[in-house]
Amino acid sequence: MKRRELIEGALLGGALTGSGLNAFGQSPAGHQPQEASFTRKGEVVIERAVPGKPHAGKVLAAIQPHADDVPLFAGGLVAKLIAEGYTGYLIRTTNDEMTGGGSRGEGVLHNEQDNEAVARALGLKKTYDLSYRNHRLDAPSPQDFKGRLILLFRLLQVDTIVSYDHWGLYEENPDHYVTAAVVESAGWMAGMSKDYPEQLEAGLKPHGVKEKYYFARGPQIANRVVDISGTIDRKVESIRAVATQGPGGENGARLRARLAARRLRLPILGNDDETANRNYIKHVVLDLDSLHERAVPSDKEVGAPYGFEWAERFRYIGPYASRLEDYVSRNAVRI
Ligand SMILES: [Zn+2]
């Protein structure tokens, strides 16, 4: 499926919201409009880099089942939001035991180390590992999972989440679709005063998530394209940080060695193994090959129609402001 068809799927989504704007293109109370950074193109909102620290004081949580999910699908966005002032946390929901060489136990350790390196690469402040078993996330209690995320959202005062799209199509990995479903409901329930009231007695306050950036590794109803040209190298760094699984690792060096054995050389891979590893991620993983077998357009393909060198796409859900307040200010009369 071509990128265009995927983006056009956004037409099915109805009214769209952009950060700082409600579904009717108005600025909700308490939010400054950011016209300079957000423009509409058809039904897709374009998000560009913003100078300064417009998000100072805000908190984001990047929530991934596995060490490589956020780097691959949202590494550019997360690095961009951190550069623009967010404080960020990385929440990993499984222990990644099924990936990597060696035993399952070694996989757990190596992925744990990779995940810490991902947080450093993206500028995230701290990691939280929920450590549910890999590939078995449909087995534990969803209520337990939800309660743990609600506690973290309240504890960290999370305003914005980046995670898998609960409504992404043809996702086969239960860790992905279960995490997505639980994240979506936990983000809402964290703001309710009657859910987990003992957390409130312990000193936490209800705190609902206000903005959501959802990604998918298949067909998706995307409504936002984010220019990540300024943070593409941070994204590459975060993918390189995952050495135990995923398409990064030492693949560049291996390809360079295979070609050398045939007395061939690819100039894009550079002249040493580490340059080859990073350039392989940039030019093969994020461009040439991408995840086309899963109908995921490459970051180059997402950006091209909008004039961006590199871009990521999301289903974005933002704050909604009632038009009632505005109506009252314009129409209420004194009694
Ligand atoms: Zn994954």
PDB file of N, CA, C and O and ligand atoms in Angstrom, residues 65-66 68-69 164 173 176, ligand 1:
ATOM      1  N   PRO A  65       6.643  -1.403  24.049  1.00  0.00           N
ATOM      2  CA  PRO A  65       6.745  -2.788  24.522  1.00  0.00           C
ATOM      3  C   PRO A  65       8.180  -3.288  24.478  1.00  0.00           C
ATOM      4  O   PRO A  65       8.603  -4.044  25.341  1.00  0.00           O
ATOM      5  N   HIS A  66       8.925  -2.859  23.485  1.00  0.00           N
ATOM      6  CA  HIS A  66      10.264  -3.397  23.243  1.00  0.00           C
ATOM      7  C   HIS A  66      11.262  -2.258  23.026  1.00  0.00           C
ATOM      8  O   HIS A  66      10.868  -1.161  22.606  1.00  0.00           O
ATOM      9  N   ASP A  68      13.195  -1.411  20.771  1.00  0.00           N
ATOM     10  CA  ASP A  68      13.392  -0.770  19.464  1.00  0.00           C
ATOM     11  C   ASP A  68      12.157  -0.057  18.910  1.00  0.00           C
ATOM     12  O   ASP A  68      12.229   0.551  17.847  1.00  0.00           O
ATOM     13  N   ASP A  69      11.014  -0.114  19.595  1.00  0.00           N
ATOM     14  CA  ASP A  69       9.789   0.429  18.992  1.00  0.00           C
ATOM     15  C   ASP A  69       9.802   1.949  18.834  1.00  0.00           C
ATOM     16  O   ASP A  69       9.582   2.468  17.731  1.00  0.00           O
ATOM     17  N   TYR A 164       2.205   3.031  20.625  1.00  0.00           N
ATOM     18  CA  TYR A 164       1.520   2.353  19.517  1.00  0.00           C
ATOM     19  C   TYR A 164       0.062   2.777  19.431  1.00  0.00           C
ATOM     20  O   TYR A 164      -0.581   3.090  20.441  1.00  0.00           O
ATOM     21  N   ASN A 173       1.646  -8.614  16.858  1.00  0.00           N
ATOM     22  CA  ASN A 173       2.360  -8.808  18.119  1.00  0.00           C
ATOM     23  C   ASN A 173       1.490  -8.372  19.297  1.00  0.00           C
ATOM     24  O   ASN A 173       1.172  -7.178  19.427  1.00  0.00           O
ATOM     25  N   HIS A 176       2.372  -5.310  21.276  1.00  0.00           N
ATOM     26  CA  HIS A 176       2.079  -4.006  20.673  1.00  0.00           C
ATOM     27  C   HIS A 176       0.627  -3.623  20.894  1.00  0.00           C
ATOM     28  O   HIS A 176       0.323  -2.530  21.370  1.00  0.00           O
TER      29      HIS A 176
HETATM   30 ZN    ZN B   1       8.045  -4.195  19.271  1.00  0.00          ZN
END
